[in-house]
mmCIF file of N, CA, C and O in Angstrom:
data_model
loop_
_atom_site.group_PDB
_atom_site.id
_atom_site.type_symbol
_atom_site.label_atom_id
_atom_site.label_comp_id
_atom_site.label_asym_id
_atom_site.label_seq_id
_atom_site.Cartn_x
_atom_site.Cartn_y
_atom_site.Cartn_z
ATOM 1 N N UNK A 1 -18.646 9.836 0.447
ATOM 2 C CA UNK A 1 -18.131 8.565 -0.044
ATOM 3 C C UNK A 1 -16.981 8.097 0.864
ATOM 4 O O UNK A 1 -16.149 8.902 1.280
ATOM 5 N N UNK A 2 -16.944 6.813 1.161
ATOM 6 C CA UNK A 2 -16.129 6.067 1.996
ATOM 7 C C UNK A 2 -14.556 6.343 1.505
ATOM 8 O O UNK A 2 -13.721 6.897 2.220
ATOM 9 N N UNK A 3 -14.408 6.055 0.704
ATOM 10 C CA UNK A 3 -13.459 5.668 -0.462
ATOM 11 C C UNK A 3 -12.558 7.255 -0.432
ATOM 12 O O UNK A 3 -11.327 7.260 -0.402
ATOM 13 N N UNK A 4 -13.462 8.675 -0.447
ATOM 14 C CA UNK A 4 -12.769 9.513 -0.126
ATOM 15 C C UNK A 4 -12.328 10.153 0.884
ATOM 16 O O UNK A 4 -11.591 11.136 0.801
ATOM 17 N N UNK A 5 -12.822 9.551 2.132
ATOM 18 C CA UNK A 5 -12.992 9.809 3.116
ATOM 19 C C UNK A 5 -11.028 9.236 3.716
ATOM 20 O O UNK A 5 -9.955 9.670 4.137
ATOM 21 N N UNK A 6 -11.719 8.082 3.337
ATOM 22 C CA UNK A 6 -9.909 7.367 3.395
ATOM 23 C C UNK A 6 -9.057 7.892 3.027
ATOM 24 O O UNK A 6 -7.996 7.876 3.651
ATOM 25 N N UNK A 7 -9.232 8.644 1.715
ATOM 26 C CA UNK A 7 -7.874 9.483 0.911
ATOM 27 C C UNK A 7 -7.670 10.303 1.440
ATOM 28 O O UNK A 7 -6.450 10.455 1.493
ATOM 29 N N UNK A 8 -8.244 11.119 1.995
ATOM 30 C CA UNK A 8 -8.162 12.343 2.396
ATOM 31 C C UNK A 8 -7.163 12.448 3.683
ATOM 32 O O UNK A 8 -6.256 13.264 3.843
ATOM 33 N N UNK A 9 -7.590 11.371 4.581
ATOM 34 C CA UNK A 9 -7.345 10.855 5.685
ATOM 35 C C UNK A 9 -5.937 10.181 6.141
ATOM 36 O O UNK A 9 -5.209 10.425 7.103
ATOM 37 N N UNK A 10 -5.842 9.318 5.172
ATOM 38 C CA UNK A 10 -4.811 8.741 5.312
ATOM 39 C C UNK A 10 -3.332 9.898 4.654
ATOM 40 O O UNK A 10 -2.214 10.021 5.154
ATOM 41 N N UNK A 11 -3.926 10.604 3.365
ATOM 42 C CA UNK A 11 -3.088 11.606 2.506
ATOM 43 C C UNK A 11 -2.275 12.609 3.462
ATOM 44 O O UNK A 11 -1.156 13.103 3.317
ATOM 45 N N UNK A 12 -3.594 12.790 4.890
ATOM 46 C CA UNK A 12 -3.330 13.782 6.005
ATOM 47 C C UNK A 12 -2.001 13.691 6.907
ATOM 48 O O UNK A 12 -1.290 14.515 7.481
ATOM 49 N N UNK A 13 -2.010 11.954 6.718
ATOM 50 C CA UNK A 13 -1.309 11.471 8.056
ATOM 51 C C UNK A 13 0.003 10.811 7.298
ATOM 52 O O UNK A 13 1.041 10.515 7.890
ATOM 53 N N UNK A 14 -0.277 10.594 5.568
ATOM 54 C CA UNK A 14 1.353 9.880 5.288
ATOM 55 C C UNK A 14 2.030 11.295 4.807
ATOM 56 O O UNK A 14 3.233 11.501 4.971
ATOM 57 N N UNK A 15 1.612 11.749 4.517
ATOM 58 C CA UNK A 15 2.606 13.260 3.834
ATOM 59 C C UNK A 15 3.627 13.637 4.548
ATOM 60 O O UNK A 15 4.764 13.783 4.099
ATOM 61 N N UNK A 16 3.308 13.806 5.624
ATOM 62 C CA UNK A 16 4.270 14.266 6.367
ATOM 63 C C UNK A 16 4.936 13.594 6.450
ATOM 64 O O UNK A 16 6.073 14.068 6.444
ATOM 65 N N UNK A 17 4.866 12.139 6.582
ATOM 66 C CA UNK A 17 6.267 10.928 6.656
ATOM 67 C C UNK A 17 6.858 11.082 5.511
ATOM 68 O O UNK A 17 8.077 10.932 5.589
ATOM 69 N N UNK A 18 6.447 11.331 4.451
ATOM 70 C CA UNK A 18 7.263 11.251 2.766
ATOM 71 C C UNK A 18 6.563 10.567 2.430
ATOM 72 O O UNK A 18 6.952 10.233 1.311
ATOM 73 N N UNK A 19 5.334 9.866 2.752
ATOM 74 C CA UNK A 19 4.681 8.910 1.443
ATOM 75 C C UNK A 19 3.381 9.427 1.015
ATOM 76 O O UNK A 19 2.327 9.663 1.606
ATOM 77 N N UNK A 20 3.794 9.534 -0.234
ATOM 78 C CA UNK A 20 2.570 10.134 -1.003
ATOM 79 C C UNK A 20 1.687 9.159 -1.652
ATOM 80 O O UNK A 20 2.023 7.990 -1.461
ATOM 81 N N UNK A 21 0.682 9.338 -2.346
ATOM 82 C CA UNK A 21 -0.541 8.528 -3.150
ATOM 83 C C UNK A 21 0.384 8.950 -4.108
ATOM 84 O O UNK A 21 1.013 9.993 -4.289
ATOM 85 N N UNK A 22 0.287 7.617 -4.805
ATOM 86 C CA UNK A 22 0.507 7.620 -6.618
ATOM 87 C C UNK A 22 -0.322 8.966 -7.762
ATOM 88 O O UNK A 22 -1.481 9.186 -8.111
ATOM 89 N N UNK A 23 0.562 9.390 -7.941
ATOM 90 C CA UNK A 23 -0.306 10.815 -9.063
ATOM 91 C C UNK A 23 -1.225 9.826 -10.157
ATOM 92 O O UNK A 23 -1.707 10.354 -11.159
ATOM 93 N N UNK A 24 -1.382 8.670 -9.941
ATOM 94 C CA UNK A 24 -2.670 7.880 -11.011
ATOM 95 C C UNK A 24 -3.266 7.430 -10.004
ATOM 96 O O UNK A 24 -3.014 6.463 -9.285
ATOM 97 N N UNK A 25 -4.553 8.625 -9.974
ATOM 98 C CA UNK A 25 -5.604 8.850 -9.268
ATOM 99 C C UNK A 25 -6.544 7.601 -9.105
ATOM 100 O O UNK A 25 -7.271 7.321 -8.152
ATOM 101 N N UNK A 26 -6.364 6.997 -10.154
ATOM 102 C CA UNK A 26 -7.574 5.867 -10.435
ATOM 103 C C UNK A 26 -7.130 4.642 -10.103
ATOM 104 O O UNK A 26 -7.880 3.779 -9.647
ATOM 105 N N UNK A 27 -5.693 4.444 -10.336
ATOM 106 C CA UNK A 27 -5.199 3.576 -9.365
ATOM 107 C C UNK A 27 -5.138 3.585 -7.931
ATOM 108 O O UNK A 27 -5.311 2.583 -7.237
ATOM 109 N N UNK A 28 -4.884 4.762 -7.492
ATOM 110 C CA UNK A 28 -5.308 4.858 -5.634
ATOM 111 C C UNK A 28 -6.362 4.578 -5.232
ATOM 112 O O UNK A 28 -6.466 3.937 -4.186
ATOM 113 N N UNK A 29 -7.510 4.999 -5.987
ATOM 114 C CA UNK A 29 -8.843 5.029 -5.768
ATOM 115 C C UNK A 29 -9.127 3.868 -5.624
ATOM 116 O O UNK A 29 -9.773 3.504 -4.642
ATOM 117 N N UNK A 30 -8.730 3.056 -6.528
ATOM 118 C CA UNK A 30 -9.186 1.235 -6.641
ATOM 119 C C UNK A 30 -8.243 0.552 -5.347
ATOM 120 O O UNK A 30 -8.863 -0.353 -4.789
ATOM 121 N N UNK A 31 -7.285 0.731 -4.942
ATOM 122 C CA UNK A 31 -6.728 0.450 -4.166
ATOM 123 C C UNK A 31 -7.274 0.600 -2.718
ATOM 124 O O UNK A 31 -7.382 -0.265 -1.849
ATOM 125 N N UNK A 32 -7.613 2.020 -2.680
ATOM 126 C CA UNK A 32 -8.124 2.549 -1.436
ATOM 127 C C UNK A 32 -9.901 1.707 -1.431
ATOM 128 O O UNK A 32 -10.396 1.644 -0.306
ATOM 129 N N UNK A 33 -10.478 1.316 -2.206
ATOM 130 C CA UNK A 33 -11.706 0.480 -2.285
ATOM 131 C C UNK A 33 -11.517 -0.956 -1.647
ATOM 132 O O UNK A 33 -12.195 -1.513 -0.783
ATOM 133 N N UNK A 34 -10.256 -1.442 -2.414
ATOM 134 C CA UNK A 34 -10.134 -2.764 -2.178
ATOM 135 C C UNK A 34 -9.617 -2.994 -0.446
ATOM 136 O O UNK A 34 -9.608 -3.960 0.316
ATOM 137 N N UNK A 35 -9.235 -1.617 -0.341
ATOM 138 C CA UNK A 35 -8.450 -1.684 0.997
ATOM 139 C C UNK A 35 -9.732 -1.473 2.247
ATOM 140 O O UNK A 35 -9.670 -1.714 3.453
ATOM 141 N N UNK A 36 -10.801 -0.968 1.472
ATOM 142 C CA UNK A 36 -12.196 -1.037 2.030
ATOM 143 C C UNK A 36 -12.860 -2.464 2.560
ATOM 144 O O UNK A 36 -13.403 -2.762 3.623
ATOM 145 N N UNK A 37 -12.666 -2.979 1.728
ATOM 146 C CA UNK A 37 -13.327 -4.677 1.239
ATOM 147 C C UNK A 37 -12.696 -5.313 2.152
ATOM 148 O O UNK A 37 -13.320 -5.910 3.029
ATOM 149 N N UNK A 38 -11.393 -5.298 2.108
ATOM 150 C CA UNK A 38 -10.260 -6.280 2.637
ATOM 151 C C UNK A 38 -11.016 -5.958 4.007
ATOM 152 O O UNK A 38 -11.821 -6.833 4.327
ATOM 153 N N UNK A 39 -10.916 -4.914 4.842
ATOM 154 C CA UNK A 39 -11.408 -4.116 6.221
ATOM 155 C C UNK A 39 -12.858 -4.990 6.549
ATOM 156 O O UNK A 39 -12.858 -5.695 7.558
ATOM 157 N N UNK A 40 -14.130 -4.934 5.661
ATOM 158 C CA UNK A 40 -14.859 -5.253 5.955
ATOM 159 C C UNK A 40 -14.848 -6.830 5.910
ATOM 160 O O UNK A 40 -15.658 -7.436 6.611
ATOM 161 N N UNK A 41 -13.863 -7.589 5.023
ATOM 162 C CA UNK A 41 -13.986 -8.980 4.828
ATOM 163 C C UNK A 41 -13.428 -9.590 6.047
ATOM 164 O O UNK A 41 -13.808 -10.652 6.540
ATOM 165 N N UNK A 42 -12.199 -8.583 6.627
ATOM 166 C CA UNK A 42 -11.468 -9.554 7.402
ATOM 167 C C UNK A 42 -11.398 -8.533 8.887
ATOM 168 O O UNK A 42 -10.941 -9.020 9.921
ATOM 169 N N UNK A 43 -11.807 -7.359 8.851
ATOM 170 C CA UNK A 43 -11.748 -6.732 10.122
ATOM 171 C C UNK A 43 -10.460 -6.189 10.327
ATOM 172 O O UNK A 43 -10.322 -5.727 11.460
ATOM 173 N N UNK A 44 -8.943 -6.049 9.194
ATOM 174 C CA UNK A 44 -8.223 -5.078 9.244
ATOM 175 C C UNK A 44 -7.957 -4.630 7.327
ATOM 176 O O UNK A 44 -8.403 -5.280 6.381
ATOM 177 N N UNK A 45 -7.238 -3.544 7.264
ATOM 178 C CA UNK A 45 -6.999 -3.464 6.011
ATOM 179 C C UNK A 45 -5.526 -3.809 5.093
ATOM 180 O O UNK A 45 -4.614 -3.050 4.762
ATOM 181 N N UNK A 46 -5.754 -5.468 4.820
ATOM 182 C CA UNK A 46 -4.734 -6.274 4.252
ATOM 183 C C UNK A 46 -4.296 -5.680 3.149
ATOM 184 O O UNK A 46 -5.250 -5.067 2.671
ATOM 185 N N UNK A 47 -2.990 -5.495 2.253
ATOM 186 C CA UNK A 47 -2.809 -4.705 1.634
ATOM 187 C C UNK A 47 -3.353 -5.577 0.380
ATOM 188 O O UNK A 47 -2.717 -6.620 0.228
ATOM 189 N N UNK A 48 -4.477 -5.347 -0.616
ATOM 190 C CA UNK A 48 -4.960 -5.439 -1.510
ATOM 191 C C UNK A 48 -4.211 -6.381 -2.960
ATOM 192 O O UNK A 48 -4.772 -6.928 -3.910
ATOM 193 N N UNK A 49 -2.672 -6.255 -2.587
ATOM 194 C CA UNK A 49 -1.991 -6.640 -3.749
ATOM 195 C C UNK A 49 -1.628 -8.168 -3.592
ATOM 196 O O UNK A 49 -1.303 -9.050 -4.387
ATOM 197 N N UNK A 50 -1.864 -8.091 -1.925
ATOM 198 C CA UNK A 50 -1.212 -10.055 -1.387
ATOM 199 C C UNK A 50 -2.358 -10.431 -1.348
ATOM 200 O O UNK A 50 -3.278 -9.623 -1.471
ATOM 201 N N UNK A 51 -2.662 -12.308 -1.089
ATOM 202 C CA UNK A 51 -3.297 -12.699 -0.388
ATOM 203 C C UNK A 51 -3.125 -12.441 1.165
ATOM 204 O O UNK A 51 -2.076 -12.320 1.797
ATOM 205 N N UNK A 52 -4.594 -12.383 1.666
ATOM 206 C CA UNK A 52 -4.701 -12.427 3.084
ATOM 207 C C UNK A 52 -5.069 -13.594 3.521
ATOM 208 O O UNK A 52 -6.091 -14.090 3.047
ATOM 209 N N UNK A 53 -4.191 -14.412 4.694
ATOM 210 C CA UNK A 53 -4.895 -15.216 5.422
ATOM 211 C C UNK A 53 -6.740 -15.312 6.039
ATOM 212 O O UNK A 53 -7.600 -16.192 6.006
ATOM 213 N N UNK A 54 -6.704 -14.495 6.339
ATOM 214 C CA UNK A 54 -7.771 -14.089 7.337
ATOM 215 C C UNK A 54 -7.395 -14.260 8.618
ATOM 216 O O UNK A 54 -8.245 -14.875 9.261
ATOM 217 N N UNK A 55 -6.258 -13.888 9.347
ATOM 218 C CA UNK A 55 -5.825 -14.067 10.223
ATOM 219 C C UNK A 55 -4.729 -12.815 11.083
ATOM 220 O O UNK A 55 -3.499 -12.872 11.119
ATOM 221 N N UNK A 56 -5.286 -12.135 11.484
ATOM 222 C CA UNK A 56 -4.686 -10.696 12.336
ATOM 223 C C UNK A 56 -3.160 -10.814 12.130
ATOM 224 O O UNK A 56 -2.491 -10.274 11.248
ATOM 225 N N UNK A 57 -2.633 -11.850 13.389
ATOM 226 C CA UNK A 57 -1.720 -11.824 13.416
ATOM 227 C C UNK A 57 -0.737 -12.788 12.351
ATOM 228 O O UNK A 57 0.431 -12.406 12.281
ATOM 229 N N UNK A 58 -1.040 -13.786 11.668
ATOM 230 C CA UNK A 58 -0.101 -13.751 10.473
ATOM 231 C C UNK A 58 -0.016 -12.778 9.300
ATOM 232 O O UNK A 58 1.035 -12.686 8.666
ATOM 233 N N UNK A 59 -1.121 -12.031 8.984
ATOM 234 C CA UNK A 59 -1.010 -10.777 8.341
ATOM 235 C C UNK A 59 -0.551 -9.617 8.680
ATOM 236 O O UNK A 59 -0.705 -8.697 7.876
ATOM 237 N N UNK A 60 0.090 -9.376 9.880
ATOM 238 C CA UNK A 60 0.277 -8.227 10.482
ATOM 239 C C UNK A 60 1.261 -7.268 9.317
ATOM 240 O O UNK A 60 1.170 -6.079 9.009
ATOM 241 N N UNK A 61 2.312 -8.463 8.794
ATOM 242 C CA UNK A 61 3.249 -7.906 7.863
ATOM 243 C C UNK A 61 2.414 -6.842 6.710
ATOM 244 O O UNK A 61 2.707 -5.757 6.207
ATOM 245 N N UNK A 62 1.353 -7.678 6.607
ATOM 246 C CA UNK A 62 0.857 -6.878 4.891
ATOM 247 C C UNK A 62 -0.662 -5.502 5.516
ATOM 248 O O UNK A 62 -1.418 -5.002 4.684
ATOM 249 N N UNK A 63 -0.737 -5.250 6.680
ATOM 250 C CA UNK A 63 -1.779 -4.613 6.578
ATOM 251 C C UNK A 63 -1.036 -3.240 6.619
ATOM 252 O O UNK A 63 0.053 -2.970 7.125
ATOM 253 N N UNK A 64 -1.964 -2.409 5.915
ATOM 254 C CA UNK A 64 -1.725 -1.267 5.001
ATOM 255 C C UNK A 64 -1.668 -0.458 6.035
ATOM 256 O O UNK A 64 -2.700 -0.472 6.707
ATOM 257 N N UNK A 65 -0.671 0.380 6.478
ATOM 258 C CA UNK A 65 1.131 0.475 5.574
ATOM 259 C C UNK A 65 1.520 -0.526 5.893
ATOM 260 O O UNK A 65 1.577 -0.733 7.105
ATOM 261 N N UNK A 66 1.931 -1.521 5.013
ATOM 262 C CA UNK A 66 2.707 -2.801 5.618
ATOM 263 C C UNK A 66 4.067 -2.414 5.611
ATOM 264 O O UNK A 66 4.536 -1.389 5.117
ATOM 265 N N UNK A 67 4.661 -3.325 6.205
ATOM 266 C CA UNK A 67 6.297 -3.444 6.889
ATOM 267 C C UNK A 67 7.149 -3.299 5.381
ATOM 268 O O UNK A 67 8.089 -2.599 5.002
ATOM 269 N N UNK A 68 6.621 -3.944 4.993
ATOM 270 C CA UNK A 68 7.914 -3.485 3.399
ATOM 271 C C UNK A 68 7.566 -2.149 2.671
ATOM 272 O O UNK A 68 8.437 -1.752 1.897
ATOM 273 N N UNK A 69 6.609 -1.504 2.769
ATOM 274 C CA UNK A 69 6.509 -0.031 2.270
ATOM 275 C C UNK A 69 7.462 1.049 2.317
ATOM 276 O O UNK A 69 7.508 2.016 1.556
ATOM 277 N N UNK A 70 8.209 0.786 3.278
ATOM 278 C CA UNK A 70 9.513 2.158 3.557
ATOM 279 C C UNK A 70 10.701 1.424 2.751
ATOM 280 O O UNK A 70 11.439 2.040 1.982
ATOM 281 N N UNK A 71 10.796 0.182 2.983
ATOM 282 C CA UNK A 71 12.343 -0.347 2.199
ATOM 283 C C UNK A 71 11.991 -0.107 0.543
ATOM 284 O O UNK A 71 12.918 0.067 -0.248
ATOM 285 N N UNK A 72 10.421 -0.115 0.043
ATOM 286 C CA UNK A 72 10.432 0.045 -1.100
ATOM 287 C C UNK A 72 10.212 1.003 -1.646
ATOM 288 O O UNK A 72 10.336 1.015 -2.870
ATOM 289 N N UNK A 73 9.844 2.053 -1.017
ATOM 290 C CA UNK A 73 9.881 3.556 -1.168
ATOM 291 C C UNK A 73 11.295 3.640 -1.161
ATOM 292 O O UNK A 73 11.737 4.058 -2.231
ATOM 293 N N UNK A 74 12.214 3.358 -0.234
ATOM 294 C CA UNK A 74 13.876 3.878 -0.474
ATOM 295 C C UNK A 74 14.423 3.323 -1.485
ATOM 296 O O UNK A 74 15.260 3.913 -2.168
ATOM 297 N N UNK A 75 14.103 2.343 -1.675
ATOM 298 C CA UNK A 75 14.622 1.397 -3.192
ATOM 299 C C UNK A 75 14.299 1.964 -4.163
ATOM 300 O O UNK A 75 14.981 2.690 -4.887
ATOM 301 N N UNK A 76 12.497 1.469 -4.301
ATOM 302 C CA UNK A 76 12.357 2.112 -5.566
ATOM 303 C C UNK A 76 11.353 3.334 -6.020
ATOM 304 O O UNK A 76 11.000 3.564 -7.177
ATOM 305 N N UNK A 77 10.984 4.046 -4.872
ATOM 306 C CA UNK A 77 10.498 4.754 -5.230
ATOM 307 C C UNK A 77 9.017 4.509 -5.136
ATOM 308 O O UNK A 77 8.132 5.228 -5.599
ATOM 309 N N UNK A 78 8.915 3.659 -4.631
ATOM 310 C CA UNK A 78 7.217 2.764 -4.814
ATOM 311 C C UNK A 78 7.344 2.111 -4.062
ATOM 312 O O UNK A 78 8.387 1.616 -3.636
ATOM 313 N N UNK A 79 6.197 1.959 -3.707
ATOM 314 C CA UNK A 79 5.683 0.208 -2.594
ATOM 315 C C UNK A 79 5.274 -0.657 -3.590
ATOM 316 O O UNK A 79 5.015 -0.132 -4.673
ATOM 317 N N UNK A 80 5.135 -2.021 -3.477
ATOM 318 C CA UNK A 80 4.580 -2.603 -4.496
ATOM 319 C C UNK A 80 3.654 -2.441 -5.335
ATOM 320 O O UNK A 80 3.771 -2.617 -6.548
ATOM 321 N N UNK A 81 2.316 -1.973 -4.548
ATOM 322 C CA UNK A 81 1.570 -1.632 -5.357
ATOM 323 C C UNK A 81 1.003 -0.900 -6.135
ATOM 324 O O UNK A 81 0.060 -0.981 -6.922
ATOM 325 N N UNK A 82 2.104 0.242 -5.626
ATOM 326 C CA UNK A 82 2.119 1.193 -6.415
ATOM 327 C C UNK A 82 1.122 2.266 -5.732
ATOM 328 O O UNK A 82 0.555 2.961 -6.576
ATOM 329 N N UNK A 83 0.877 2.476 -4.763
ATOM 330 C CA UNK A 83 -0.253 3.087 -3.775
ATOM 331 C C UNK A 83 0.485 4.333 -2.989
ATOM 332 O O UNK A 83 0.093 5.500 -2.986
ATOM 333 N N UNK A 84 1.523 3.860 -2.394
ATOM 334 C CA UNK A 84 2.616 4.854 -1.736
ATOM 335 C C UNK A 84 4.137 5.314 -2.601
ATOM 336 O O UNK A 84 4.830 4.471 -3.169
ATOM 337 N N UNK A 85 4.357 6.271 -2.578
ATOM 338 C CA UNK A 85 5.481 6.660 -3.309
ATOM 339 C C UNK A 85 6.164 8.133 -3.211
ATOM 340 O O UNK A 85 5.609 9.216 -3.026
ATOM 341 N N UNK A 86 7.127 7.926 -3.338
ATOM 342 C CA UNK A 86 7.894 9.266 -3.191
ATOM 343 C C UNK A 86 7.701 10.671 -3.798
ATOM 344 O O UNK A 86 7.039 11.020 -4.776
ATOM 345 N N UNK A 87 8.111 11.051 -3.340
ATOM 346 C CA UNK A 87 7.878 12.744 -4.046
ATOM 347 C C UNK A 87 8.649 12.598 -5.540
ATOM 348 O O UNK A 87 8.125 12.949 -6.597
ATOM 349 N N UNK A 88 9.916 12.047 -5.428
ATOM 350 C CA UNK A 88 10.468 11.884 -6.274
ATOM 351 C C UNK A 88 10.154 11.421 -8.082
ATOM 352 O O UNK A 88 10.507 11.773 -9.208
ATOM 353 N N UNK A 89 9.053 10.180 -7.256
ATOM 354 C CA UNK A 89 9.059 9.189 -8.152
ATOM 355 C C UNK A 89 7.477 9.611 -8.712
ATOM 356 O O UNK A 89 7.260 9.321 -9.888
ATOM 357 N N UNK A 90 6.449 10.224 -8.007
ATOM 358 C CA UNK A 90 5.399 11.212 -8.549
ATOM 359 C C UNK A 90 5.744 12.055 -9.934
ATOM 360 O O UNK A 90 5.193 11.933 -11.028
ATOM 361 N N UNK A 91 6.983 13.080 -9.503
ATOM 362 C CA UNK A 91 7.377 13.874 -10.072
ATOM 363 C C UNK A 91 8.463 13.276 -11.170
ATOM 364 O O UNK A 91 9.312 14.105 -11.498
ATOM 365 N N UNK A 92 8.584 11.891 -11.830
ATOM 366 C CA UNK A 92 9.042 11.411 -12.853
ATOM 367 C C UNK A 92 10.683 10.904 -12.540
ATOM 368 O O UNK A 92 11.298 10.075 -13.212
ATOM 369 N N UNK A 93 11.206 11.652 -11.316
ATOM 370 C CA UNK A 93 12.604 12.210 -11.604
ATOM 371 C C UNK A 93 13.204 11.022 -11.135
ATOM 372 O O UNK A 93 14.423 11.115 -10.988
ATOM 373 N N UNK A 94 12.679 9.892 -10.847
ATOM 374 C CA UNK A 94 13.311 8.132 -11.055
ATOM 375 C C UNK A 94 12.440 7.556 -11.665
ATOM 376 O O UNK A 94 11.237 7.817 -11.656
ATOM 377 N N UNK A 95 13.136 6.508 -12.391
ATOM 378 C CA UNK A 95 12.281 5.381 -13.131
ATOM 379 C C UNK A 95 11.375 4.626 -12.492
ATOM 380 O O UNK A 95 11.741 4.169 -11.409
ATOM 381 N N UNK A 96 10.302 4.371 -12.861
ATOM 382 C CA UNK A 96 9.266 3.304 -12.380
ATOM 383 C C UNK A 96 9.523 2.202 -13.154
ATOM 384 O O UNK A 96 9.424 1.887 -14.340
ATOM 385 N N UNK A 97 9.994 1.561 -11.801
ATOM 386 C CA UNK A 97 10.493 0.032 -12.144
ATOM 387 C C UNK A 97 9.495 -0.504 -11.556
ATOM 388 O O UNK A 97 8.808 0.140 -10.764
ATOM 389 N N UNK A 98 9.280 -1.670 -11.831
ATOM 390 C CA UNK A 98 8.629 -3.357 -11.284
ATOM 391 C C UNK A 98 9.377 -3.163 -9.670
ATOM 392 O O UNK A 98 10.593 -2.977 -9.631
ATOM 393 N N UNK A 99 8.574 -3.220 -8.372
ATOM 394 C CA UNK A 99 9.190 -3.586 -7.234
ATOM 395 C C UNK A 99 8.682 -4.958 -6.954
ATOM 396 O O UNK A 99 7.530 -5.392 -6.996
ATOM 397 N N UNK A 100 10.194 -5.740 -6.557
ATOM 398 C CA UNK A 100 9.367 -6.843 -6.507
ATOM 399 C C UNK A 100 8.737 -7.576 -4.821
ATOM 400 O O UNK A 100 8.587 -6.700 -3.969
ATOM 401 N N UNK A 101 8.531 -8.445 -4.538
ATOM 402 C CA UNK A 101 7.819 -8.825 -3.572
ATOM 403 C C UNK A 101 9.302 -9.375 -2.805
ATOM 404 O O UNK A 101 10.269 -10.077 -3.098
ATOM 405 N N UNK A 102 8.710 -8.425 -1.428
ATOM 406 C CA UNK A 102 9.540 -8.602 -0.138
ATOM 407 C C UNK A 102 9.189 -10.104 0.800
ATOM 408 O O UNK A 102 9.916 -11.028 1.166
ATOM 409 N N UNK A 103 7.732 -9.822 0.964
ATOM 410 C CA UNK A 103 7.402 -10.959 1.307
ATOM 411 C C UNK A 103 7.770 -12.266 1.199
ATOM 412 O O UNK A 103 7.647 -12.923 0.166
ATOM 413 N N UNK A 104 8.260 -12.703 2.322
ATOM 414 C CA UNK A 104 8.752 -14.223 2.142
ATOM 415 C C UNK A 104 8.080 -14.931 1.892
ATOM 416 O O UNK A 104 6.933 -14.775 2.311
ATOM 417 N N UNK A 105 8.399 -16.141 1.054
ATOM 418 C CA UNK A 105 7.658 -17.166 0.200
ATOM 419 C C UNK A 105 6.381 -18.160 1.357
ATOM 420 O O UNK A 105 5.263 -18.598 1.085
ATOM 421 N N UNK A 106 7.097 -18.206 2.507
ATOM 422 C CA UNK A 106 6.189 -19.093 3.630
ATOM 423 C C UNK A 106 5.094 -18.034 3.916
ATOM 424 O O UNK A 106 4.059 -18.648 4.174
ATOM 425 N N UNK A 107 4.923 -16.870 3.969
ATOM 426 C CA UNK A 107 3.918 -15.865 4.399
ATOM 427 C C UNK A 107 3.048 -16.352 2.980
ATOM 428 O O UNK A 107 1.841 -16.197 3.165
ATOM 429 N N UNK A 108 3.304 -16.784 1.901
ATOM 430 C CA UNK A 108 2.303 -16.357 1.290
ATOM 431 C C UNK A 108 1.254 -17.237 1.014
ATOM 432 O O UNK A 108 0.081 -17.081 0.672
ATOM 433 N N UNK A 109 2.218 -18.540 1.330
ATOM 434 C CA UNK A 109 0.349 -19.502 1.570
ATOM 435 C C UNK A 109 0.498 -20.136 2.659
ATOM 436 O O UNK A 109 1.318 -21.026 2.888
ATOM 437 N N UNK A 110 -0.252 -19.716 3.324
ATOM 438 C CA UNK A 110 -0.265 -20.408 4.779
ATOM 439 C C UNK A 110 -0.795 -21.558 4.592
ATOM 440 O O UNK A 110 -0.943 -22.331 5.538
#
């Protein structure tokens, strides 16, 4: 399966940076699908939670790991979508808050 192929894969290569998959399995899973779709719709993998242009380089910000993933892992413990996250915040020992959107308002409708 595609879908695990990615987890596995990607799980290989963020761990070691500090970013982990969300311990709600079924949420990664759907994520890591959509992040499938996005790949085949547009030829990179837009992060699932924004709109995508269809356009490489004005999306560059949101393709998965996008550019706001580390400021929101240090903040809050999470990326927006809840896909990447800390050891910390897996293991309960900060609150799961709402992160909100980094993305500037002109990125989001072109």
């Amino acid at each position: 399966m595609e879908t695990e192929k990615l987890y596995h894969m990607l799980k290989k290569v963020q761990e070691p940076k500090g970013y982990y998959f969300s311990k709600d399995k079924v949420r990664v899973f759907e994520l890591l699908e959509a992040l499938i779709v996005n790949k085949e719709r547009y030829g990179y993998m837009a992060c699932p939670c924004r709109l995508a242009a269809d356009d490489r380089d004005w999306d560059k910000d949101i393709i998965c790991p996008c550019i706001y993933r580390t400021p929101d892992v240090e903040e809050f413990g999470s990326c927006y979508c809840n896909l990447y996250v800390s050891k910390e915040w897996n293991e309960d020992k900060i609150p799961h808050v709402y992160v909100p959107e980094r993305r500037p308002p002109e990125k989001m409708f072109p």
